[in-house]
Tab-separated table of C-alpha atoms in Angstrom:
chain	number	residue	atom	x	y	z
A	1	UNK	CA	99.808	106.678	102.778
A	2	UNK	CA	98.701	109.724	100.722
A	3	UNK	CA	100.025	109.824	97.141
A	4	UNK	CA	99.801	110.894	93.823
A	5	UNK	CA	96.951	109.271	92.023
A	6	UNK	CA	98.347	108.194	88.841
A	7	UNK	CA	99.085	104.668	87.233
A	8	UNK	CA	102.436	103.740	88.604
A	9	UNK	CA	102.072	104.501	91.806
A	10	UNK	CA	101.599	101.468	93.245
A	11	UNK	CA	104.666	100.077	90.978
A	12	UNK	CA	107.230	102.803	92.547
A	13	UNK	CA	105.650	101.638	96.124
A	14	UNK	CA	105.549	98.048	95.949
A	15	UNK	CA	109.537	98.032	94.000
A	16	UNK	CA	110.287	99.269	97.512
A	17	UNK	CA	108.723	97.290	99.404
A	18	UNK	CA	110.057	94.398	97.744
A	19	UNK	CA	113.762	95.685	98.220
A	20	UNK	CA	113.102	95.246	101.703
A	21	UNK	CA	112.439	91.826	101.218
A	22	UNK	CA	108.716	92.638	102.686
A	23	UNK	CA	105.224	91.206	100.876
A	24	UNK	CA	102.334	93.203	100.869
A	25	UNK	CA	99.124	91.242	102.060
A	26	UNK	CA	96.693	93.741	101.350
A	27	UNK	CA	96.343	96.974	99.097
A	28	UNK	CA	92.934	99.511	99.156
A	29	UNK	CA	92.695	102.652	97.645
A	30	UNK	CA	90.616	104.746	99.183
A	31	UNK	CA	88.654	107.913	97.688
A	32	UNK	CA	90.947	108.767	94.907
A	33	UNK	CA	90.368	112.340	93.497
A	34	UNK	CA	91.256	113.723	90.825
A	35	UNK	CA	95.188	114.231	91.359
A	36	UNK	CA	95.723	112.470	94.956
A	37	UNK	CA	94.575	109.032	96.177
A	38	UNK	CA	95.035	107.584	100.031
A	39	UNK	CA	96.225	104.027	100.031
A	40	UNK	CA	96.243	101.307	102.986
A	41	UNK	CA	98.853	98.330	102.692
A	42	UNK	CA	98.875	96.108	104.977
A	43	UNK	CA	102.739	94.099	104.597
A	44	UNK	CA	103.900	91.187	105.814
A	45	UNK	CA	107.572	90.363	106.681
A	46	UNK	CA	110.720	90.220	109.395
A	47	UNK	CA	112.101	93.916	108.149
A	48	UNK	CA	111.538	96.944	110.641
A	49	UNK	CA	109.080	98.855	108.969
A	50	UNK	CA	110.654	102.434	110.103
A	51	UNK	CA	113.836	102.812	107.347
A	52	UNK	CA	110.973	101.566	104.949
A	53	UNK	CA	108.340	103.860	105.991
A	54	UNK	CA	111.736	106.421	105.420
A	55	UNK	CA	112.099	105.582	101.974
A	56	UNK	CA	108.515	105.563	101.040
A	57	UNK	CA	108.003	108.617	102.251
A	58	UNK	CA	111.380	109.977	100.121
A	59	UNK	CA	109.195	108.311	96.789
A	60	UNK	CA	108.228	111.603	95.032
A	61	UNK	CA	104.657	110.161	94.620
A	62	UNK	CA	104.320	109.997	97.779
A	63	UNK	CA	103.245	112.832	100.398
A	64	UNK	CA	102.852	111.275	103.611
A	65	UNK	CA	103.093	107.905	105.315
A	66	UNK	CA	101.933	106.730	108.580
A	67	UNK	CA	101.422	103.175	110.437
A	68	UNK	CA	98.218	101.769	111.763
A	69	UNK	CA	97.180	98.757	113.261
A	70	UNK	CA	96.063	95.757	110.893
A	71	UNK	CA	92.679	95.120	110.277
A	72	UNK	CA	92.892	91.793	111.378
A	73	UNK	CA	93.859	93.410	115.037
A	74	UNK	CA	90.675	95.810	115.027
A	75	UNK	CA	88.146	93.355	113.121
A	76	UNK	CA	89.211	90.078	113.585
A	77	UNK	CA	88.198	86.924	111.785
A	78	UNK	CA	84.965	87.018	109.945
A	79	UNK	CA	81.575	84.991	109.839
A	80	UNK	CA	79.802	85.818	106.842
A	81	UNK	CA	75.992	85.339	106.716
A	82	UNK	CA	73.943	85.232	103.305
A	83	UNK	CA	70.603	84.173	102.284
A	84	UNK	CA	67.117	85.421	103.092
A	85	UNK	CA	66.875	88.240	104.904
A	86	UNK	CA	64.516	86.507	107.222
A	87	UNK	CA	66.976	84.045	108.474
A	88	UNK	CA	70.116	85.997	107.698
A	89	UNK	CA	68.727	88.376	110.226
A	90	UNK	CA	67.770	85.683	113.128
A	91	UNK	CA	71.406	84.076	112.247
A	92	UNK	CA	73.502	86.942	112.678
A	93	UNK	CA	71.704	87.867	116.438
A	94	UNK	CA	73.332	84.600	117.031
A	95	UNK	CA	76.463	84.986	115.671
A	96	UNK	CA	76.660	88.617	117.101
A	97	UNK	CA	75.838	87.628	120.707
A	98	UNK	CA	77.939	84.831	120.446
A	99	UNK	CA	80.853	86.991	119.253
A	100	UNK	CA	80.463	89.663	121.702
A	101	UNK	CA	81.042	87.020	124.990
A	102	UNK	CA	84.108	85.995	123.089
A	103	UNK	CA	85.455	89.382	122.021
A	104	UNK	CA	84.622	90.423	125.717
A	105	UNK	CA	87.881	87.828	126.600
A	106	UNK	CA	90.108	89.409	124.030
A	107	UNK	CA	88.878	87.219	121.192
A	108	UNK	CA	87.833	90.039	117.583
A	109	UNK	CA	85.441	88.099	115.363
A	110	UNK	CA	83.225	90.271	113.290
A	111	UNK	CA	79.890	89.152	111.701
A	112	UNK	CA	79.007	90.305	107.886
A	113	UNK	CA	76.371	89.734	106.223
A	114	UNK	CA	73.991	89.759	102.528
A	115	UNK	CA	70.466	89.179	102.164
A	116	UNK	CA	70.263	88.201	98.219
A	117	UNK	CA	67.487	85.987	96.153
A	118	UNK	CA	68.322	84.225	92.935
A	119	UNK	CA	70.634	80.896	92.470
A	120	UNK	CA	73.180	82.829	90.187
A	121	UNK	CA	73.420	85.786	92.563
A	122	UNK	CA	73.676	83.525	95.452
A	123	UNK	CA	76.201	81.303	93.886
A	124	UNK	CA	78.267	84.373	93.236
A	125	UNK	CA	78.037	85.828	96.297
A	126	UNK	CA	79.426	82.303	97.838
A	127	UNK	CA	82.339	81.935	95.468
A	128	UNK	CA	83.335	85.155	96.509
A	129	UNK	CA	83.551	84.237	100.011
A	130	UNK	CA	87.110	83.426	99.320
A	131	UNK	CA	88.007	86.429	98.218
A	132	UNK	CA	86.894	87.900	101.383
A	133	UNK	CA	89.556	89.139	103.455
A	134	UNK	CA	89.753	87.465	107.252
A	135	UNK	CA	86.649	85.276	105.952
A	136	UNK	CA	86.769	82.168	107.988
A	137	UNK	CA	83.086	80.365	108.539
A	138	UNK	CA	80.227	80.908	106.344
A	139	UNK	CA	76.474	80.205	107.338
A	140	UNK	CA	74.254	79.471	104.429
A	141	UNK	CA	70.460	80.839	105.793
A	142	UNK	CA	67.815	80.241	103.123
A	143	UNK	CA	64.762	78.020	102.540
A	144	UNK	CA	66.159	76.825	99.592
A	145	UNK	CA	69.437	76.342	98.109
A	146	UNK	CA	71.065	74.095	95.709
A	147	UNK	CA	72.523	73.687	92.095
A	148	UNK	CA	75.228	75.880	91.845
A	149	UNK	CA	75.357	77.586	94.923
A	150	UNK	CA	76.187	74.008	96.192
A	151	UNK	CA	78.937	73.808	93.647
A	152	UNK	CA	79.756	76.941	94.929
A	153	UNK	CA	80.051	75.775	98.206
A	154	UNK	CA	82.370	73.011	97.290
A	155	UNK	CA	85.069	75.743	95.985
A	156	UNK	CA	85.026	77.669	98.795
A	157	UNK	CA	85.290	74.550	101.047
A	158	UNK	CA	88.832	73.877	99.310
A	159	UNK	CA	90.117	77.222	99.999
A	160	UNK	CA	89.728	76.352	103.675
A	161	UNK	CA	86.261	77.896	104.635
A	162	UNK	CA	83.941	75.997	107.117
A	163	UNK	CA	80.031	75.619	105.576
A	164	UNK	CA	77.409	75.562	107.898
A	165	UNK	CA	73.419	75.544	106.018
A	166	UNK	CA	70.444	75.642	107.935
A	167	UNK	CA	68.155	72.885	107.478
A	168	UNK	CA	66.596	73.605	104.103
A	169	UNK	CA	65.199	72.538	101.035
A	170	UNK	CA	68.131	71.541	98.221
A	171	UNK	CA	71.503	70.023	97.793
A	172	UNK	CA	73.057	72.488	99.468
A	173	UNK	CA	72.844	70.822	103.053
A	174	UNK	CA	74.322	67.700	101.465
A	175	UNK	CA	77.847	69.824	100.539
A	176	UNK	CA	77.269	72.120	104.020
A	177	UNK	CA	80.123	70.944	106.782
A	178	UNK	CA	76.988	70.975	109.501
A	179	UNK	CA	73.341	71.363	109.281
A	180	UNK	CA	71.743	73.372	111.864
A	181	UNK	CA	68.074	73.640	111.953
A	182	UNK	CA	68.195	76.690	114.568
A	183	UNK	CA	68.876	80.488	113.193
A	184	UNK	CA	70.670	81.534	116.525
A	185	UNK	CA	72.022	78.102	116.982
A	186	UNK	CA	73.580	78.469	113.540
A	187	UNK	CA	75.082	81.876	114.242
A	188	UNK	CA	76.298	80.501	117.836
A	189	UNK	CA	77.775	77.954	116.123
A	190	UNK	CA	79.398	79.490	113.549
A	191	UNK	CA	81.178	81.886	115.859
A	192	UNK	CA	82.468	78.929	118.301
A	193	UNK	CA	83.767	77.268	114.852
A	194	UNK	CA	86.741	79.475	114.611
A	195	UNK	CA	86.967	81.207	118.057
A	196	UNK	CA	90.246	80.670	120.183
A	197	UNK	CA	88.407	80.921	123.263
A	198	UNK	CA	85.507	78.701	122.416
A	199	UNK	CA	85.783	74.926	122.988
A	200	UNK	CA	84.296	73.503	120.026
A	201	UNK	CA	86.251	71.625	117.397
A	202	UNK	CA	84.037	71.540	114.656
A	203	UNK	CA	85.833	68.373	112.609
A	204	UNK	CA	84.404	65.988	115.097
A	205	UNK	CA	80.742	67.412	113.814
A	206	UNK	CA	81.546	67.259	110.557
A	207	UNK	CA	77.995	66.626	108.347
A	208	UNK	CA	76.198	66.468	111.835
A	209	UNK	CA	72.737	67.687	112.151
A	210	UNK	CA	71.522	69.589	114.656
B	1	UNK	CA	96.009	85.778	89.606
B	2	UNK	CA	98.003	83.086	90.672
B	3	UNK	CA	101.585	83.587	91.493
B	4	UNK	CA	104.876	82.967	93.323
B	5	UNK	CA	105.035	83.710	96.626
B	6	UNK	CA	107.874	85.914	96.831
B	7	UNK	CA	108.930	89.619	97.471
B	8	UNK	CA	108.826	91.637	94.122
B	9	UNK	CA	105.918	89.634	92.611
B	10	UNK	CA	103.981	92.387	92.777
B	11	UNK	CA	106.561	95.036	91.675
B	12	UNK	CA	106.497	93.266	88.464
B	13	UNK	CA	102.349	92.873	88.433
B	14	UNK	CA	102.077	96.599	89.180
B	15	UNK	CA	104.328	97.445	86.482
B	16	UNK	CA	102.606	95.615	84.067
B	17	UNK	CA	99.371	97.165	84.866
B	18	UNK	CA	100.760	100.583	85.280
B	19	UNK	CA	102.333	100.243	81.772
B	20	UNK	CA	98.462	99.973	80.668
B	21	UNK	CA	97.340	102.840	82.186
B	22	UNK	CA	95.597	101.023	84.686
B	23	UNK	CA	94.797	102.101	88.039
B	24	UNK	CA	95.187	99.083	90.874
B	25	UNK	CA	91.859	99.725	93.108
B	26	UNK	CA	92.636	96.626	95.827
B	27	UNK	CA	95.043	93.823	96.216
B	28	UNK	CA	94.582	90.455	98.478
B	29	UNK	CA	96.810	87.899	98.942
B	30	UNK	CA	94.485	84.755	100.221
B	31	UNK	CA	95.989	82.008	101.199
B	32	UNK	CA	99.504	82.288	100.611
B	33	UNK	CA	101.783	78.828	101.141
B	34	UNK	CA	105.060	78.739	101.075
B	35	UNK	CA	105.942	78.637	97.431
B	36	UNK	CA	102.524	80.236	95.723
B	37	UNK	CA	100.027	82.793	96.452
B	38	UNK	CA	96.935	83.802	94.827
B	39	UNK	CA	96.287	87.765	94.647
B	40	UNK	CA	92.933	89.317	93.635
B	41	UNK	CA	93.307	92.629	91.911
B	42	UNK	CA	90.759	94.895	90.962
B	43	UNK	CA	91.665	97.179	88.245
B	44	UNK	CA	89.988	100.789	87.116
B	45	UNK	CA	90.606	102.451	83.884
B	46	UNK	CA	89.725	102.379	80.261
B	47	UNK	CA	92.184	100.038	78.953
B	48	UNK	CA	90.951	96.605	77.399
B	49	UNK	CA	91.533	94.000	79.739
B	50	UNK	CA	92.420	91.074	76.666
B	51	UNK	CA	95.947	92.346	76.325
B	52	UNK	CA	96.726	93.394	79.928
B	53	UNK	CA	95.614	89.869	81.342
B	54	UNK	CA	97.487	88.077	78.392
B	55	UNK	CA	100.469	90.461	79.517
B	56	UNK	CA	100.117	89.514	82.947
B	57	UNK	CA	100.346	85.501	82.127
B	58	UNK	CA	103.282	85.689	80.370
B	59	UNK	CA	105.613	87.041	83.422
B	60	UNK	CA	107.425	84.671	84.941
B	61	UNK	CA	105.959	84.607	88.486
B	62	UNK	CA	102.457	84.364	87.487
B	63	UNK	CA	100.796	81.004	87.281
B	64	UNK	CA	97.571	81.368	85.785
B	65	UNK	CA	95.000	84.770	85.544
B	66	UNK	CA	91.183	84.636	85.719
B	67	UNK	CA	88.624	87.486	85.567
B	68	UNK	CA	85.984	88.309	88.163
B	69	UNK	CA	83.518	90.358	88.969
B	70	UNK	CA	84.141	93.230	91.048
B	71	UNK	CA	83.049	93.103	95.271
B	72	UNK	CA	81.303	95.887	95.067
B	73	UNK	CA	78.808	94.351	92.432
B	74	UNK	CA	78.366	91.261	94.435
B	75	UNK	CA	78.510	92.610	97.936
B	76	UNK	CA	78.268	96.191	97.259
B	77	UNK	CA	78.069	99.076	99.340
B	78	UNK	CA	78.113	98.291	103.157
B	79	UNK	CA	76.299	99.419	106.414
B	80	UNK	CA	79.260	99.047	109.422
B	81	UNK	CA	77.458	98.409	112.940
B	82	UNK	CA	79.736	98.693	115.823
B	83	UNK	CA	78.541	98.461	119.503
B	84	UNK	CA	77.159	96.235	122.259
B	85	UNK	CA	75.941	93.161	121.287
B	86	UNK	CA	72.571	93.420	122.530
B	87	UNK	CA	72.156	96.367	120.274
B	88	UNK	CA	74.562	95.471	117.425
B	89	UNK	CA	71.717	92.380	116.717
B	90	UNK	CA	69.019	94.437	116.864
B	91	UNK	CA	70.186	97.194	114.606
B	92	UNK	CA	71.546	94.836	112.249
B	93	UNK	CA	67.821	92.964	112.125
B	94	UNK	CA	66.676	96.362	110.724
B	95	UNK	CA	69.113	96.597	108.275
B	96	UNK	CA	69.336	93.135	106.797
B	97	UNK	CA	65.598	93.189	106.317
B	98	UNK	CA	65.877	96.607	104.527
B	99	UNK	CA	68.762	95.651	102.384
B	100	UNK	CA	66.734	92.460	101.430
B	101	UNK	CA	63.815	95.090	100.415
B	102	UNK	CA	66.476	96.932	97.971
B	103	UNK	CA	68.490	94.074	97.297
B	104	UNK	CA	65.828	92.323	95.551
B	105	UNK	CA	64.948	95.366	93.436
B	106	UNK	CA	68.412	95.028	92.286
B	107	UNK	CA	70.351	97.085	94.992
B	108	UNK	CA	73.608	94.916	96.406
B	109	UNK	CA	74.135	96.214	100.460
B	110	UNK	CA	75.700	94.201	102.950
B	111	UNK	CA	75.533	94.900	106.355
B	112	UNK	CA	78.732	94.040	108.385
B	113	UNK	CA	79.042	94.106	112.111
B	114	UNK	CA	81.220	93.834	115.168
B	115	UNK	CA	80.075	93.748	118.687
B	116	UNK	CA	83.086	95.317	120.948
B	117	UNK	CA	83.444	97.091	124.271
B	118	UNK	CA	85.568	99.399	125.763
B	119	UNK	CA	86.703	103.244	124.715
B	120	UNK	CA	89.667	102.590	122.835
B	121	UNK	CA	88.519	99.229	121.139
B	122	UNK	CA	85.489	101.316	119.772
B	123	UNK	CA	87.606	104.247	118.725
B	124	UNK	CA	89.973	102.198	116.734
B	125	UNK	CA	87.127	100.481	115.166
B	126	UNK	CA	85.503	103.397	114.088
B	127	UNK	CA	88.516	105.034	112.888
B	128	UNK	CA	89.616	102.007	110.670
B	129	UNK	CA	85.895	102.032	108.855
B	130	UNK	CA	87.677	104.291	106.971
B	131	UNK	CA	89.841	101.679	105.328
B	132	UNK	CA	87.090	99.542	105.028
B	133	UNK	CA	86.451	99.152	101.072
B	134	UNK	CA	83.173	99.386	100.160
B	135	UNK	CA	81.855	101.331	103.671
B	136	UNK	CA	79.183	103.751	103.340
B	137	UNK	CA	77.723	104.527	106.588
B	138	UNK	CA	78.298	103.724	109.907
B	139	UNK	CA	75.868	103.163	112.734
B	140	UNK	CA	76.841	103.334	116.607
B	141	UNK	CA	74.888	100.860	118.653
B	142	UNK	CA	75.831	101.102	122.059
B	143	UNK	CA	74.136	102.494	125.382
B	144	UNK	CA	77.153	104.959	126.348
B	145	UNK	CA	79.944	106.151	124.309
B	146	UNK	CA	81.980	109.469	124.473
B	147	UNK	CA	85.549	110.590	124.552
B	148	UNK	CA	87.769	109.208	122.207
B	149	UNK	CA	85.079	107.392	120.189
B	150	UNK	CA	83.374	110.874	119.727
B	151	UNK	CA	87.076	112.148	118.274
B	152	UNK	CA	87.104	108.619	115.750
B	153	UNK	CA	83.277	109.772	114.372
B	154	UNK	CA	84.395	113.000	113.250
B	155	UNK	CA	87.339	111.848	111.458
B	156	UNK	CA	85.124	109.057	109.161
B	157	UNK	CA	82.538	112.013	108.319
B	158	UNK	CA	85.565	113.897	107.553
B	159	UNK	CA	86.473	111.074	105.132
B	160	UNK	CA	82.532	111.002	103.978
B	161	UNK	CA	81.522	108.348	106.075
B	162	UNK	CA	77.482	108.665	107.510
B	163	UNK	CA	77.070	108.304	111.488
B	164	UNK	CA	74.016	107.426	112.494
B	165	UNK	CA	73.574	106.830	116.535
B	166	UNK	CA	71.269	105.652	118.875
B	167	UNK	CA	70.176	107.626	121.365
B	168	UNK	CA	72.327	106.804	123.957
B	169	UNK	CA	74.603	108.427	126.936
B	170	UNK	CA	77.763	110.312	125.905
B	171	UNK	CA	79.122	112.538	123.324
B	172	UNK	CA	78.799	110.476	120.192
B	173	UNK	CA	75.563	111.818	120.049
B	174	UNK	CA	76.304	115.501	119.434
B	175	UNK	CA	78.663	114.103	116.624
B	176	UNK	CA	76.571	111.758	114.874
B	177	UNK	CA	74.770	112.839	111.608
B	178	UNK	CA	71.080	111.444	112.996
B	179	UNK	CA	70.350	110.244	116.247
B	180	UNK	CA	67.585	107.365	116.160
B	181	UNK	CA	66.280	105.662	119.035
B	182	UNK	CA	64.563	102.503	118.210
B	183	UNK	CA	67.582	100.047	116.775
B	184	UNK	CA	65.480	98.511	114.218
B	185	UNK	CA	64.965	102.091	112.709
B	186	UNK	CA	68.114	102.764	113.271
B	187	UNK	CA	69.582	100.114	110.948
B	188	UNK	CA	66.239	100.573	108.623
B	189	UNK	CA	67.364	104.384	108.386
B	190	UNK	CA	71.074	103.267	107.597
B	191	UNK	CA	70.366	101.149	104.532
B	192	UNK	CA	67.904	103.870	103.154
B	193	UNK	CA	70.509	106.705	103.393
B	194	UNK	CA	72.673	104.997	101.098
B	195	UNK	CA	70.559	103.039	98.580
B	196	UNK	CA	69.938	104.247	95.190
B	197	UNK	CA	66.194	102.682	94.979
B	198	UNK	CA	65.293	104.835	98.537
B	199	UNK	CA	63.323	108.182	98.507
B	200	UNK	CA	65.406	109.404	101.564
B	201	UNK	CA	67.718	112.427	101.929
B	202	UNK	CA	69.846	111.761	104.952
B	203	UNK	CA	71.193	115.665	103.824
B	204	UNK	CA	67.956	116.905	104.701
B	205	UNK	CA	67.674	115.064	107.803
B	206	UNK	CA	71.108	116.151	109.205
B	207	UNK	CA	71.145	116.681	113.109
B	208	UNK	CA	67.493	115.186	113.310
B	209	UNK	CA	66.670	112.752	116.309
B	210	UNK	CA	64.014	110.394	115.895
């Protein structure tokens, strides 16, 4: 949707949105100039979207509309990788291998990843995880993690995402949901975790070690 | 932020905010139930955030607001690989062990992949890197890809989006901003065209093949 780029906006757009009795999952704005912005929502809901896309596009701070496929159609659930770039890099050939023979059947899992250094950055960087859109399994590939990164870990764990740590030094393999001591094997792992077409059912390994 | 889960929730957020002279950057819902949801907003302008979150508490179908930090200064700016997987993992060993290079001089890249095959699948990937928040450049990692995926490329550099390619069969080549044959490069090249700590002018390497 191409629009004005003012505040308010987003309140004129989401009012009607709402009157359809639609919720909108997802907003990004993306390159805003100075007087016109481009914004992607992604909205949720039983109403046919074309009388809203009409009214939208009748908004006067909006110029054009169109419809486009979700991005959980094009990229799929996400396996998110960080640690040391040494082992973040072995771990994601895993997890990308692994997630192209799946996506091959029809399957979309994507593989991101963050090579960082420092507990607070770290620990950050994990919390966030669940902010992550699509953000599913996360594999924990350091040398050595612990203190609040493992605390870290434990909030992210209640919002519903799987921990897997390689075998390291620190507390953090203690919180982890598996322990893999293998980089690919982690990443392999990680992807059968949450694919549809893998069977794997990763609460009957929960705190395994591999 | 969280809220009621409910149409018109964020109608009255967006107001608020608006009211503030705030600009709304990105909304997620995560993990909405049936009765709450929690929404992550990330908010640009030059108002003081004190009153606007206090604001924001007080309506009726919010919950309870936190601050965060922003993604992009935890996960920062991001590296997209899309391709086979064979080459997907090796470009993306290039770039994670960059990134770690800048990352640790204070640079925050991620590098986010997603192994896929077939002409359309690839197009629609590469199209929708333009909604990706955050993307910065894009490398193609794949042993033959034309047609409509050549089409997709042109419209992310139109958006400001880097292609970088491998040298590989097909008319993605002749669109792509750099063509680089070894993968590793490749995804070494990608993470120094967009950090700030790299001595590297992608601008004046335009067209190059290496």
């Amino acid at each position: 949707m191409h629009t004005d780029h003012a505040p308010g906006v987003l309140s004129d757009v989401s009012r009607v949105i709402a009157e359809h009795q639609a919720n909108i999952r997802s907003i990004e704005t993306v390159s805003p100039s100075d007087d016109r912005a481009t914004l992607y929502l992604e909205i949720e809901g039983d109403a046919d979207v074309g009388p809203l896309v009409e009214r939208l596009g009748a908004l006067t701070v909006v110029r054009q509309v169109e419809s486009a496929e979700p991005l959980i159609a094009i990229y799929g659930k996400r396996v998110i990788i960080i640690g040391g770039g040494a082992q973040v890099g072995q771990v994601a050939v895993g997890a990308i291998s692994e997630a192209d023979r799946h996506n091959i059947r029809g399957e979309r899992i994507s593989v991101d990843t963050i090579p960082l250094v420092g507990e607070e950055e770290l620990a950050s960087a994990v919390r966030a995880v669940a902010r992550l859109p699509r953000a599913r399994v996360l594999v924990l590939a350091g040398a050595l993690m612990g203190g609040s990164i493992t605390g870290a870990v434990r909030e992210v764990q209640a919002r519903g995402i799987i921990v897997i740590a390689l075998n390291m030094v620190g507390s953090v393999r203690e919180a982890a949901d598996l322990v893999v001591t293998d980089p690919l094997q982690a990443g392999v792992m990680a992807v059968m975790a949450i694919a549809d077409t893998a069977r794997f059912d990763i609460s009957r390994q929960r705190k395994r070690r591999y």
